[in-house]
Amino acid sequence: MKTNELCNCSILRSSSSKITSIYDKALSNNGVKVMQYALLKYIYLMKSPNLNELSAALYQDRSTLGRNIRILERMKLVSINTGKDKRQIQIMLTNHGTVTLQEARKAWELVQKKIEIKLGKKKQEQLIEILNDIQSIELKL
Amino acid sequence: MKTNELCNCSILRSSSSKITSIYDKALSNNGVKVMQYALLKYIYLMKSPNLNELSAALYQDRSTLGRNIRILERMKLVSINTGKDKRQIQIMLTNHGTVTLQEARKAWELVQKKIEIKLGKKKQEQLIEILNDIQSIELKL
DNA sequence: AAATATAATGAGTATATACCCATAATATGA
DNA sequence: TCATATTATGGGTATATACTCATTATATTT
């Protein structure tokens, strides 16, 4: 049995893990992880979305988002209110969340720039293009 | 505040998540997820390694591996024995684990091939190269 | 040989992820 | 309007991940 070819999935998983730890470290002075930073950013950009909207924007499971949002709430970075439709929750940045986003933004820019330099402009662009391809893959299995 | 540039990390995370779900589905008839398949494969290739060796090979945290291995043990795919050095655990495929690896291998080959076709040979190679670059990044932060 | 250092692993804790089902609220149709 | 369908979210459960600390076993040094 040959079992030693490179698995697209495994290498993507470990690269994702590696780069996550780099960004997490870069943001650690701001007290947030990169996923939390991304959430804050989207909540800001989407102007107090509900869970459904956020999960659609991030292509992520609603229950995942719900749990992650509650962590941000515990951290006092967001506040959660019920909307007019009482099923929905409206997610807003607190002042602390807004400040954290602004500060973390600087750290994010730094590490993003460093990665781009390490990788080079060409590979950077290729990476984005290929990952976009992957995200739009629809396989009938 | 501009906050809308593409984050290398976020796109890698969501691509990883996406491709993981594709491989997981492809392997679901074999009762394993892609991470578990990868573990079985390494245990086979490394001929009953211990946790340290496995975690070094996979660039993964030992405690993560330990937990994942115990899931495989619960599934009767691997057995765990103490080595001569009684601190170590020796991880072996059971018969069931060996058969599962062989069968899952076929499903893995199919999905791997489909992804390669979707992506095209050139992008496939570029992806591997770029991800290797990313994995060897060492940033002083 | 005894004291100390090192090494391998497990357990506690925490985040991130997704599946399925339950519940409550709203919308729709008869 | 009332019964039914749909929608939004929460909770249960499970895997994957990593950090820190505790424990136990081996190695080293005196």
PDB file of N, CA and C in Angstrom, chain B residues 13 34 86 93 137:
ATOM      1  N   ARG B  13      -7.920  29.806   6.735  1.00  0.00           N
ATOM      2  CA  ARG B  13      -8.766  29.097   7.687  1.00  0.00           C
ATOM      3  C   ARG B  13     -10.050  28.608   7.025  1.00  0.00           C
ATOM      4  N   VAL B  34     -10.942  13.018   7.993  1.00  0.00           N
ATOM      5  CA  VAL B  34      -9.660  13.095   7.277  1.00  0.00           C
ATOM      6  C   VAL B  34      -8.476  13.161   8.240  1.00  0.00           C
ATOM      7  N   LYS B  86       8.858   3.038  30.038  1.00  0.00           N
ATOM      8  CA  LYS B  86       7.470   2.985  30.495  1.00  0.00           C
ATOM      9  C   LYS B  86       6.767   4.346  30.459  1.00  0.00           C
ATOM     10  N   LEU B  93      -1.714   0.006  14.823  1.00  0.00           N
ATOM     11  CA  LEU B  93      -2.989  -0.239  14.164  1.00  0.00           C
ATOM     12  C   LEU B  93      -3.527  -1.595  14.607  1.00  0.00           C
ATOM     13  N   ILE B 137       7.724  29.638   7.523  1.00  0.00           N
ATOM     14  CA  ILE B 137       7.875  31.027   7.961  1.00  0.00           C
ATOM     15  C   ILE B 137       8.239  31.079   9.439  1.00  0.00           C
TER      16      ILE B 137
END
